[in-house]
Protein backbone atom coordinates (compact mmCIF):
# COMPACT_ATOMS: atom_id res chain seq x y z
CA UNK A 1 0.00 0.00 0.00
CA UNK A 2 2.67 2.43 1.04
CA UNK A 3 4.98 1.08 -1.63
CA UNK A 4 2.24 1.30 -4.27
CA UNK A 5 1.71 4.95 -3.42
CA UNK A 6 5.40 5.69 -3.63
CA UNK A 7 5.48 4.10 -7.05
CA UNK A 8 2.40 6.00 -8.15
CA UNK A 9 4.03 9.26 -7.09
CA UNK A 10 7.38 8.46 -8.69
CA UNK A 11 5.66 7.50 -11.95
CA UNK A 12 3.81 10.81 -11.85
CA UNK A 13 7.02 12.73 -11.22
CA UNK A 14 8.73 10.94 -14.10
CA UNK A 15 5.79 11.54 -16.46
CA UNK A 16 5.97 15.21 -15.58
CA UNK A 17 9.63 15.25 -16.48
CA UNK A 18 10.51 16.25 -12.93
CA UNK A 19 13.50 14.83 -11.14
CA UNK A 20 12.85 12.96 -7.96
CA UNK A 21 14.66 14.61 -5.11
CA UNK A 22 15.69 13.42 -1.68
CA UNK A 23 13.74 16.22 -0.06
CA UNK A 24 10.57 15.27 -1.88
CA UNK A 25 11.05 11.64 -0.91
CA UNK A 26 11.42 12.65 2.73
CA UNK A 27 8.21 14.64 2.61
CA UNK A 28 6.56 11.63 0.99
CA UNK A 29 7.76 9.30 3.75
CA UNK A 30 6.54 11.67 6.42
CA UNK A 31 3.19 12.01 4.74
CA UNK A 32 2.64 8.30 4.22
CA UNK A 33 3.54 7.47 7.79
CA UNK A 34 1.25 10.07 9.34
CA UNK A 35 -2.42 10.08 10.10
CA UNK A 36 -4.73 11.48 7.52
CA UNK A 37 -6.12 15.04 7.50
CA UNK A 38 -2.82 16.80 7.88
CA UNK A 39 -2.49 20.51 7.26
CA UNK A 40 0.58 21.87 5.49
CA UNK A 41 1.80 23.29 8.82
CA UNK A 42 1.39 19.98 10.60
CA UNK A 43 3.32 18.08 7.97
CA UNK A 44 5.95 20.82 7.88
CA UNK A 45 6.52 20.40 11.64
CA UNK A 46 6.96 16.65 11.21
CA UNK A 47 9.36 17.10 8.31
CA UNK A 48 11.33 19.74 10.21
CA UNK A 49 11.77 17.37 13.12
CA UNK A 50 13.63 15.00 10.79
CA UNK A 51 15.42 17.43 8.53
CA UNK A 52 15.61 21.09 9.41
CA UNK A 53 16.91 22.11 5.99
CA UNK A 54 13.57 21.54 4.28
CA UNK A 55 11.60 24.73 3.89
CA UNK A 56 7.90 25.37 4.18
CA UNK A 57 7.61 26.15 0.46
CA UNK A 58 9.00 22.72 -0.44
CA UNK A 59 6.46 20.98 1.79
CA UNK A 60 3.69 23.15 0.37
CA UNK A 61 4.61 22.44 -3.24
CA UNK A 62 5.19 18.75 -2.61
CA UNK A 63 1.74 18.36 -1.06
CA UNK A 64 0.23 19.98 -4.15
CA UNK A 65 2.09 17.41 -6.25
CA UNK A 66 0.75 14.59 -4.06
CA UNK A 67 -2.77 15.81 -4.76
CA UNK A 68 -2.13 16.08 -8.50
CA UNK A 69 -0.63 12.60 -8.59
CA UNK A 70 -3.73 11.16 -6.94
CA UNK A 71 -2.10 9.80 -3.78
CA UNK A 72 -3.60 12.57 -1.66
CA UNK A 73 -6.75 14.61 -1.65
CA UNK A 74 -7.18 18.20 -0.58
CA UNK A 75 -9.86 18.76 2.01
CA UNK A 76 -11.26 21.97 3.42
CA UNK A 77 -13.13 22.07 6.70
CA UNK A 78 -14.10 25.71 6.52
CA UNK A 79 -11.37 27.02 8.85
CA UNK A 80 -9.25 28.35 6.00
CA UNK A 81 -6.72 25.53 6.33
CA UNK A 82 -6.06 23.15 3.48
CA UNK A 83 -5.65 19.62 4.76
CA UNK A 84 -4.51 16.56 2.90
CA UNK A 85 -5.63 13.03 3.34
CA UNK A 86 -4.47 9.77 1.90
CA UNK A 87 -6.47 8.43 -0.99
CA UNK A 88 -7.18 4.73 -0.87
CA UNK A 89 -8.35 3.00 -4.01
CA UNK A 90 -12.11 2.42 -4.01
CA UNK A 91 -12.50 3.67 -0.46
CA UNK A 92 -14.91 6.38 0.58
CA UNK A 93 -15.66 8.02 3.90
CA UNK A 94 -17.18 11.18 5.29
CA UNK A 95 -16.14 13.35 8.22
CA UNK A 96 -17.17 14.55 11.65
CA UNK A 97 -15.23 17.73 12.39
CA UNK A 98 -14.88 19.06 15.94
CA UNK A 99 -15.03 22.85 15.98
CA UNK A 100 -13.32 23.02 19.41
CA UNK A 101 -10.26 20.81 19.12
CA UNK A 102 -10.18 20.39 15.35
CA UNK A 103 -10.17 16.61 15.52
CA UNK A 104 -11.55 14.80 12.51
CA UNK A 105 -13.38 11.50 12.76
CA UNK A 106 -14.04 9.45 9.67
CA UNK A 107 -17.22 7.50 9.17
CA UNK A 108 -19.08 5.62 6.54
CA UNK A 109 -22.78 4.95 6.59
CA UNK A 110 -24.38 2.88 3.88
CA UNK A 111 -27.88 4.19 4.51
CA UNK A 112 -26.73 7.79 4.03
CA UNK A 113 -24.82 6.92 0.89
CA UNK A 114 -27.92 5.22 -0.52
CA UNK A 115 -30.21 8.12 0.37
CA UNK A 116 -27.89 10.55 -1.37
CA UNK A 117 -28.08 8.43 -4.48
CA UNK A 118 -31.87 8.39 -4.27
CA UNK A 119 -32.02 12.17 -4.04
CA UNK A 120 -29.77 12.48 -7.08
CA UNK A 121 -31.91 9.99 -9.02
CA UNK A 122 -35.01 12.00 -8.20
CA UNK A 123 -33.47 14.97 -9.95
CA UNK A 124 -31.97 12.98 -12.79
CA UNK A 125 -28.63 14.05 -11.46
CA UNK A 126 -25.45 12.08 -12.07
CA UNK A 127 -23.27 12.21 -8.97
CA UNK A 128 -19.58 12.17 -9.72
CA UNK A 129 -18.30 12.80 -6.25
CA UNK A 130 -19.53 14.06 -2.92
CA UNK A 131 -18.34 14.98 0.51
CA UNK A 132 -20.20 15.26 3.72
CA UNK A 133 -18.94 17.01 6.80
CA UNK A 134 -20.77 17.30 10.09
CA UNK A 135 -19.51 20.08 12.35
CA UNK A 136 -19.89 20.10 16.09
CA UNK A 137 -18.33 19.04 19.36
CA UNK A 138 -16.58 15.69 19.65
CA UNK A 139 -17.19 13.23 22.47
CA UNK A 140 -13.88 14.15 24.18
CA UNK A 141 -14.66 17.87 24.16
CA UNK A 142 -18.17 17.20 25.44
CA UNK A 143 -16.87 15.59 28.62
ZN1 LIG B 1 -20.20 9.72 1.68
ZN1 LIG C 1 -13.03 18.01 20.08
ZN1 LIG D 1 -10.84 11.50 5.84
mmCIF file with all atom_site columns, C-alpha atoms and ligand atoms in Angstrom:
data_model
loop_
_atom_site.group_PDB
_atom_site.id
_atom_site.type_symbol
_atom_site.label_atom_id
_atom_site.label_alt_id
_atom_site.label_comp_id
_atom_site.label_asym_id
_atom_site.label_entity_id
_atom_site.label_seq_id
_atom_site.pdbx_PDB_ins_code
_atom_site.Cartn_x
_atom_site.Cartn_y
_atom_site.Cartn_z
_atom_site.occupancy
_atom_site.B_iso_or_equiv
_atom_site.pdbx_formal_charge
_atom_site.auth_seq_id
_atom_site.auth_comp_id
_atom_site.auth_asym_id
_atom_site.auth_atom_id
_atom_site.pdbx_PDB_model_num
ATOM   1   C  CA  . UNK A 1 1   ? 0.000   0.000  0.000   1.00 0.00 ? 1   UNK A CA  1
ATOM   2   C  CA  . UNK A 1 2   ? 2.671   2.426  1.044   1.00 0.00 ? 2   UNK A CA  1
ATOM   3   C  CA  . UNK A 1 3   ? 4.977   1.077  -1.630  1.00 0.00 ? 3   UNK A CA  1
ATOM   4   C  CA  . UNK A 1 4   ? 2.238   1.301  -4.275  1.00 0.00 ? 4   UNK A CA  1
ATOM   5   C  CA  . UNK A 1 5   ? 1.713   4.954  -3.417  1.00 0.00 ? 5   UNK A CA  1
ATOM   6   C  CA  . UNK A 1 6   ? 5.403   5.689  -3.629  1.00 0.00 ? 6   UNK A CA  1
ATOM   7   C  CA  . UNK A 1 7   ? 5.480   4.096  -7.048  1.00 0.00 ? 7   UNK A CA  1
ATOM   8   C  CA  . UNK A 1 8   ? 2.395   6.003  -8.152  1.00 0.00 ? 8   UNK A CA  1
ATOM   9   C  CA  . UNK A 1 9   ? 4.029   9.258  -7.093  1.00 0.00 ? 9   UNK A CA  1
ATOM   10  C  CA  . UNK A 1 10  ? 7.376   8.461  -8.688  1.00 0.00 ? 10  UNK A CA  1
ATOM   11  C  CA  . UNK A 1 11  ? 5.656   7.504  -11.947 1.00 0.00 ? 11  UNK A CA  1
ATOM   12  C  CA  . UNK A 1 12  ? 3.811   10.807 -11.850 1.00 0.00 ? 12  UNK A CA  1
ATOM   13  C  CA  . UNK A 1 13  ? 7.024   12.729 -11.224 1.00 0.00 ? 13  UNK A CA  1
ATOM   14  C  CA  . UNK A 1 14  ? 8.729   10.943 -14.101 1.00 0.00 ? 14  UNK A CA  1
ATOM   15  C  CA  . UNK A 1 15  ? 5.795   11.541 -16.459 1.00 0.00 ? 15  UNK A CA  1
ATOM   16  C  CA  . UNK A 1 16  ? 5.971   15.213 -15.585 1.00 0.00 ? 16  UNK A CA  1
ATOM   17  C  CA  . UNK A 1 17  ? 9.626   15.255 -16.480 1.00 0.00 ? 17  UNK A CA  1
ATOM   18  C  CA  . UNK A 1 18  ? 10.514  16.245 -12.929 1.00 0.00 ? 18  UNK A CA  1
ATOM   19  C  CA  . UNK A 1 19  ? 13.499  14.829 -11.143 1.00 0.00 ? 19  UNK A CA  1
ATOM   20  C  CA  . UNK A 1 20  ? 12.851  12.961 -7.963  1.00 0.00 ? 20  UNK A CA  1
ATOM   21  C  CA  . UNK A 1 21  ? 14.659  14.614 -5.107  1.00 0.00 ? 21  UNK A CA  1
ATOM   22  C  CA  . UNK A 1 22  ? 15.695  13.419 -1.679  1.00 0.00 ? 22  UNK A CA  1
ATOM   23  C  CA  . UNK A 1 23  ? 13.740  16.223 -0.062  1.00 0.00 ? 23  UNK A CA  1
ATOM   24  C  CA  . UNK A 1 24  ? 10.569  15.271 -1.880  1.00 0.00 ? 24  UNK A CA  1
ATOM   25  C  CA  . UNK A 1 25  ? 11.047  11.642 -0.908  1.00 0.00 ? 25  UNK A CA  1
ATOM   26  C  CA  . UNK A 1 26  ? 11.417  12.646 2.730   1.00 0.00 ? 26  UNK A CA  1
ATOM   27  C  CA  . UNK A 1 27  ? 8.208   14.640 2.613   1.00 0.00 ? 27  UNK A CA  1
ATOM   28  C  CA  . UNK A 1 28  ? 6.560   11.629 0.991   1.00 0.00 ? 28  UNK A CA  1
ATOM   29  C  CA  . UNK A 1 29  ? 7.760   9.303  3.753   1.00 0.00 ? 29  UNK A CA  1
ATOM   30  C  CA  . UNK A 1 30  ? 6.535   11.671 6.418   1.00 0.00 ? 30  UNK A CA  1
ATOM   31  C  CA  . UNK A 1 31  ? 3.187   12.015 4.739   1.00 0.00 ? 31  UNK A CA  1
ATOM   32  C  CA  . UNK A 1 32  ? 2.636   8.296  4.223   1.00 0.00 ? 32  UNK A CA  1
ATOM   33  C  CA  . UNK A 1 33  ? 3.535   7.465  7.789   1.00 0.00 ? 33  UNK A CA  1
ATOM   34  C  CA  . UNK A 1 34  ? 1.247   10.067 9.340   1.00 0.00 ? 34  UNK A CA  1
ATOM   35  C  CA  . UNK A 1 35  ? -2.417  10.084 10.100  1.00 0.00 ? 35  UNK A CA  1
ATOM   36  C  CA  . UNK A 1 36  ? -4.734  11.484 7.522   1.00 0.00 ? 36  UNK A CA  1
ATOM   37  C  CA  . UNK A 1 37  ? -6.124  15.040 7.501   1.00 0.00 ? 37  UNK A CA  1
ATOM   38  C  CA  . UNK A 1 38  ? -2.816  16.796 7.880   1.00 0.00 ? 38  UNK A CA  1
ATOM   39  C  CA  . UNK A 1 39  ? -2.490  20.506 7.258   1.00 0.00 ? 39  UNK A CA  1
ATOM   40  C  CA  . UNK A 1 40  ? 0.576   21.866 5.491   1.00 0.00 ? 40  UNK A CA  1
ATOM   41  C  CA  . UNK A 1 41  ? 1.799   23.288 8.820   1.00 0.00 ? 41  UNK A CA  1
ATOM   42  C  CA  . UNK A 1 42  ? 1.395   19.980 10.603  1.00 0.00 ? 42  UNK A CA  1
ATOM   43  C  CA  . UNK A 1 43  ? 3.320   18.076 7.975   1.00 0.00 ? 43  UNK A CA  1
ATOM   44  C  CA  . UNK A 1 44  ? 5.946   20.818 7.882   1.00 0.00 ? 44  UNK A CA  1
ATOM   45  C  CA  . UNK A 1 45  ? 6.517   20.401 11.639  1.00 0.00 ? 45  UNK A CA  1
ATOM   46  C  CA  . UNK A 1 46  ? 6.958   16.646 11.211  1.00 0.00 ? 46  UNK A CA  1
ATOM   47  C  CA  . UNK A 1 47  ? 9.357   17.097 8.313   1.00 0.00 ? 47  UNK A CA  1
ATOM   48  C  CA  . UNK A 1 48  ? 11.326  19.738 10.207  1.00 0.00 ? 48  UNK A CA  1
ATOM   49  C  CA  . UNK A 1 49  ? 11.773  17.371 13.124  1.00 0.00 ? 49  UNK A CA  1
ATOM   50  C  CA  . UNK A 1 50  ? 13.631  15.004 10.789  1.00 0.00 ? 50  UNK A CA  1
ATOM   51  C  CA  . UNK A 1 51  ? 15.417  17.428 8.532   1.00 0.00 ? 51  UNK A CA  1
ATOM   52  C  CA  . UNK A 1 52  ? 15.606  21.091 9.406   1.00 0.00 ? 52  UNK A CA  1
ATOM   53  C  CA  . UNK A 1 53  ? 16.908  22.108 5.986   1.00 0.00 ? 53  UNK A CA  1
ATOM   54  C  CA  . UNK A 1 54  ? 13.575  21.543 4.281   1.00 0.00 ? 54  UNK A CA  1
ATOM   55  C  CA  . UNK A 1 55  ? 11.596  24.728 3.891   1.00 0.00 ? 55  UNK A CA  1
ATOM   56  C  CA  . UNK A 1 56  ? 7.905   25.368 4.179   1.00 0.00 ? 56  UNK A CA  1
ATOM   57  C  CA  . UNK A 1 57  ? 7.614   26.146 0.465   1.00 0.00 ? 57  UNK A CA  1
ATOM   58  C  CA  . UNK A 1 58  ? 8.997   22.724 -0.441  1.00 0.00 ? 58  UNK A CA  1
ATOM   59  C  CA  . UNK A 1 59  ? 6.458   20.975 1.786   1.00 0.00 ? 59  UNK A CA  1
ATOM   60  C  CA  . UNK A 1 60  ? 3.687   23.149 0.373   1.00 0.00 ? 60  UNK A CA  1
ATOM   61  C  CA  . UNK A 1 61  ? 4.614   22.445 -3.239  1.00 0.00 ? 61  UNK A CA  1
ATOM   62  C  CA  . UNK A 1 62  ? 5.186   18.751 -2.611  1.00 0.00 ? 62  UNK A CA  1
ATOM   63  C  CA  . UNK A 1 63  ? 1.737   18.363 -1.059  1.00 0.00 ? 63  UNK A CA  1
ATOM   64  C  CA  . UNK A 1 64  ? 0.232   19.982 -4.151  1.00 0.00 ? 64  UNK A CA  1
ATOM   65  C  CA  . UNK A 1 65  ? 2.086   17.411 -6.250  1.00 0.00 ? 65  UNK A CA  1
ATOM   66  C  CA  . UNK A 1 66  ? 0.747   14.590 -4.059  1.00 0.00 ? 66  UNK A CA  1
ATOM   67  C  CA  . UNK A 1 67  ? -2.770  15.805 -4.756  1.00 0.00 ? 67  UNK A CA  1
ATOM   68  C  CA  . UNK A 1 68  ? -2.133  16.077 -8.501  1.00 0.00 ? 68  UNK A CA  1
ATOM   69  C  CA  . UNK A 1 69  ? -0.633  12.597 -8.593  1.00 0.00 ? 69  UNK A CA  1
ATOM   70  C  CA  . UNK A 1 70  ? -3.726  11.155 -6.942  1.00 0.00 ? 70  UNK A CA  1
ATOM   71  C  CA  . UNK A 1 71  ? -2.096  9.801  -3.782  1.00 0.00 ? 71  UNK A CA  1
ATOM   72  C  CA  . UNK A 1 72  ? -3.599  12.574 -1.662  1.00 0.00 ? 72  UNK A CA  1
ATOM   73  C  CA  . UNK A 1 73  ? -6.752  14.606 -1.652  1.00 0.00 ? 73  UNK A CA  1
ATOM   74  C  CA  . UNK A 1 74  ? -7.182  18.199 -0.575  1.00 0.00 ? 74  UNK A CA  1
ATOM   75  C  CA  . UNK A 1 75  ? -9.865  18.763 2.005   1.00 0.00 ? 75  UNK A CA  1
ATOM   76  C  CA  . UNK A 1 76  ? -11.261 21.974 3.421   1.00 0.00 ? 76  UNK A CA  1
ATOM   77  C  CA  . UNK A 1 77  ? -13.131 22.070 6.696   1.00 0.00 ? 77  UNK A CA  1
ATOM   78  C  CA  . UNK A 1 78  ? -14.101 25.707 6.521   1.00 0.00 ? 78  UNK A CA  1
ATOM   79  C  CA  . UNK A 1 79  ? -11.373 27.023 8.848   1.00 0.00 ? 79  UNK A CA  1
ATOM   80  C  CA  . UNK A 1 80  ? -9.253  28.348 6.002   1.00 0.00 ? 80  UNK A CA  1
ATOM   81  C  CA  . UNK A 1 81  ? -6.723  25.528 6.327   1.00 0.00 ? 81  UNK A CA  1
ATOM   82  C  CA  . UNK A 1 82  ? -6.055  23.151 3.475   1.00 0.00 ? 82  UNK A CA  1
ATOM   83  C  CA  . UNK A 1 83  ? -5.651  19.625 4.757   1.00 0.00 ? 83  UNK A CA  1
ATOM   84  C  CA  . UNK A 1 84  ? -4.512  16.562 2.902   1.00 0.00 ? 84  UNK A CA  1
ATOM   85  C  CA  . UNK A 1 85  ? -5.633  13.026 3.342   1.00 0.00 ? 85  UNK A CA  1
ATOM   86  C  CA  . UNK A 1 86  ? -4.467  9.768  1.900   1.00 0.00 ? 86  UNK A CA  1
ATOM   87  C  CA  . UNK A 1 87  ? -6.471  8.433  -0.989  1.00 0.00 ? 87  UNK A CA  1
ATOM   88  C  CA  . UNK A 1 88  ? -7.179  4.731  -0.874  1.00 0.00 ? 88  UNK A CA  1
ATOM   89  C  CA  . UNK A 1 89  ? -8.353  3.000  -4.013  1.00 0.00 ? 89  UNK A CA  1
ATOM   90  C  CA  . UNK A 1 90  ? -12.108 2.416  -4.011  1.00 0.00 ? 90  UNK A CA  1
ATOM   91  C  CA  . UNK A 1 91  ? -12.500 3.671  -0.465  1.00 0.00 ? 91  UNK A CA  1
ATOM   92  C  CA  . UNK A 1 92  ? -14.908 6.379  0.585   1.00 0.00 ? 92  UNK A CA  1
ATOM   93  C  CA  . UNK A 1 93  ? -15.663 8.020  3.900   1.00 0.00 ? 93  UNK A CA  1
ATOM   94  C  CA  . UNK A 1 94  ? -17.181 11.182 5.293   1.00 0.00 ? 94  UNK A CA  1
ATOM   95  C  CA  . UNK A 1 95  ? -16.139 13.349 8.224   1.00 0.00 ? 95  UNK A CA  1
ATOM   96  C  CA  . UNK A 1 96  ? -17.170 14.554 11.648  1.00 0.00 ? 96  UNK A CA  1
ATOM   97  C  CA  . UNK A 1 97  ? -15.235 17.731 12.386  1.00 0.00 ? 97  UNK A CA  1
ATOM   98  C  CA  . UNK A 1 98  ? -14.880 19.059 15.939  1.00 0.00 ? 98  UNK A CA  1
ATOM   99  C  CA  . UNK A 1 99  ? -15.032 22.850 15.976  1.00 0.00 ? 99  UNK A CA  1
ATOM   100 C  CA  . UNK A 1 100 ? -13.322 23.017 19.408  1.00 0.00 ? 100 UNK A CA  1
ATOM   101 C  CA  . UNK A 1 101 ? -10.257 20.807 19.124  1.00 0.00 ? 101 UNK A CA  1
ATOM   102 C  CA  . UNK A 1 102 ? -10.183 20.393 15.352  1.00 0.00 ? 102 UNK A CA  1
ATOM   103 C  CA  . UNK A 1 103 ? -10.166 16.612 15.516  1.00 0.00 ? 103 UNK A CA  1
ATOM   104 C  CA  . UNK A 1 104 ? -11.553 14.796 12.509  1.00 0.00 ? 104 UNK A CA  1
ATOM   105 C  CA  . UNK A 1 105 ? -13.379 11.503 12.759  1.00 0.00 ? 105 UNK A CA  1
ATOM   106 C  CA  . UNK A 1 106 ? -14.035 9.447  9.671   1.00 0.00 ? 106 UNK A CA  1
ATOM   107 C  CA  . UNK A 1 107 ? -17.221 7.499  9.171   1.00 0.00 ? 107 UNK A CA  1
ATOM   108 C  CA  . UNK A 1 108 ? -19.082 5.621  6.541   1.00 0.00 ? 108 UNK A CA  1
ATOM   109 C  CA  . UNK A 1 109 ? -22.782 4.953  6.589   1.00 0.00 ? 109 UNK A CA  1
ATOM   110 C  CA  . UNK A 1 110 ? -24.383 2.884  3.879   1.00 0.00 ? 110 UNK A CA  1
ATOM   111 C  CA  . UNK A 1 111 ? -27.881 4.190  4.510   1.00 0.00 ? 111 UNK A CA  1
ATOM   112 C  CA  . UNK A 1 112 ? -26.733 7.794  4.032   1.00 0.00 ? 112 UNK A CA  1
ATOM   113 C  CA  . UNK A 1 113 ? -24.822 6.919  0.893   1.00 0.00 ? 113 UNK A CA  1
ATOM   114 C  CA  . UNK A 1 114 ? -27.922 5.223  -0.520  1.00 0.00 ? 114 UNK A CA  1
ATOM   115 C  CA  . UNK A 1 115 ? -30.206 8.120  0.373   1.00 0.00 ? 115 UNK A CA  1
ATOM   116 C  CA  . UNK A 1 116 ? -27.889 10.550 -1.367  1.00 0.00 ? 116 UNK A CA  1
ATOM   117 C  CA  . UNK A 1 117 ? -28.083 8.425  -4.479  1.00 0.00 ? 117 UNK A CA  1
ATOM   118 C  CA  . UNK A 1 118 ? -31.874 8.389  -4.268  1.00 0.00 ? 118 UNK A CA  1
ATOM   119 C  CA  . UNK A 1 119 ? -32.017 12.171 -4.044  1.00 0.00 ? 119 UNK A CA  1
ATOM   120 C  CA  . UNK A 1 120 ? -29.766 12.485 -7.078  1.00 0.00 ? 120 UNK A CA  1
ATOM   121 C  CA  . UNK A 1 121 ? -31.913 9.990  -9.025  1.00 0.00 ? 121 UNK A CA  1
ATOM   122 C  CA  . UNK A 1 122 ? -35.009 12.002 -8.198  1.00 0.00 ? 122 UNK A CA  1
ATOM   123 C  CA  . UNK A 1 123 ? -33.472 14.966 -9.948  1.00 0.00 ? 123 UNK A CA  1
ATOM   124 C  CA  . UNK A 1 124 ? -31.972 12.983 -12.793 1.00 0.00 ? 124 UNK A CA  1
ATOM   125 C  CA  . UNK A 1 125 ? -28.632 14.052 -11.461 1.00 0.00 ? 125 UNK A CA  1
ATOM   126 C  CA  . UNK A 1 126 ? -25.454 12.084 -12.069 1.00 0.00 ? 126 UNK A CA  1
ATOM   127 C  CA  . UNK A 1 127 ? -23.273 12.215 -8.966  1.00 0.00 ? 127 UNK A CA  1
ATOM   128 C  CA  . UNK A 1 128 ? -19.578 12.170 -9.715  1.00 0.00 ? 128 UNK A CA  1
ATOM   129 C  CA  . UNK A 1 129 ? -18.301 12.805 -6.254  1.00 0.00 ? 129 UNK A CA  1
ATOM   130 C  CA  . UNK A 1 130 ? -19.530 14.060 -2.922  1.00 0.00 ? 130 UNK A CA  1
ATOM   131 C  CA  . UNK A 1 131 ? -18.343 14.980 0.506   1.00 0.00 ? 131 UNK A CA  1
ATOM   132 C  CA  . UNK A 1 132 ? -20.200 15.262 3.720   1.00 0.00 ? 132 UNK A CA  1
ATOM   133 C  CA  . UNK A 1 133 ? -18.937 17.006 6.800   1.00 0.00 ? 133 UNK A CA  1
ATOM   134 C  CA  . UNK A 1 134 ? -20.766 17.296 10.086  1.00 0.00 ? 134 UNK A CA  1
ATOM   135 C  CA  . UNK A 1 135 ? -19.515 20.078 12.354  1.00 0.00 ? 135 UNK A CA  1
ATOM   136 C  CA  . UNK A 1 136 ? -19.894 20.101 16.087  1.00 0.00 ? 136 UNK A CA  1
ATOM   137 C  CA  . UNK A 1 137 ? -18.332 19.040 19.359  1.00 0.00 ? 137 UNK A CA  1
ATOM   138 C  CA  . UNK A 1 138 ? -16.583 15.685 19.647  1.00 0.00 ? 138 UNK A CA  1
ATOM   139 C  CA  . UNK A 1 139 ? -17.187 13.229 22.472  1.00 0.00 ? 139 UNK A CA  1
ATOM   140 C  CA  . UNK A 1 140 ? -13.884 14.145 24.183  1.00 0.00 ? 140 UNK A CA  1
ATOM   141 C  CA  . UNK A 1 141 ? -14.660 17.867 24.159  1.00 0.00 ? 141 UNK A CA  1
ATOM   142 C  CA  . UNK A 1 142 ? -18.173 17.203 25.441  1.00 0.00 ? 142 UNK A CA  1
ATOM   143 C  CA  . UNK A 1 143 ? -16.869 15.585 28.624  1.00 0.00 ? 143 UNK A CA  1
HETATM 144 ZN ZN1 . LIG B 2 .   ? -20.199 9.717  1.677   1.00 0.00 ? 1   LIG B ZN1 1
HETATM 145 ZN ZN1 . LIG B 2 .   ? -13.034 18.010 20.077  1.00 0.00 ? 2   LIG B ZN1 1
HETATM 146 ZN ZN1 . LIG B 2 .   ? -10.842 11.495 5.844   1.00 0.00 ? 3   LIG B ZN1 1
#
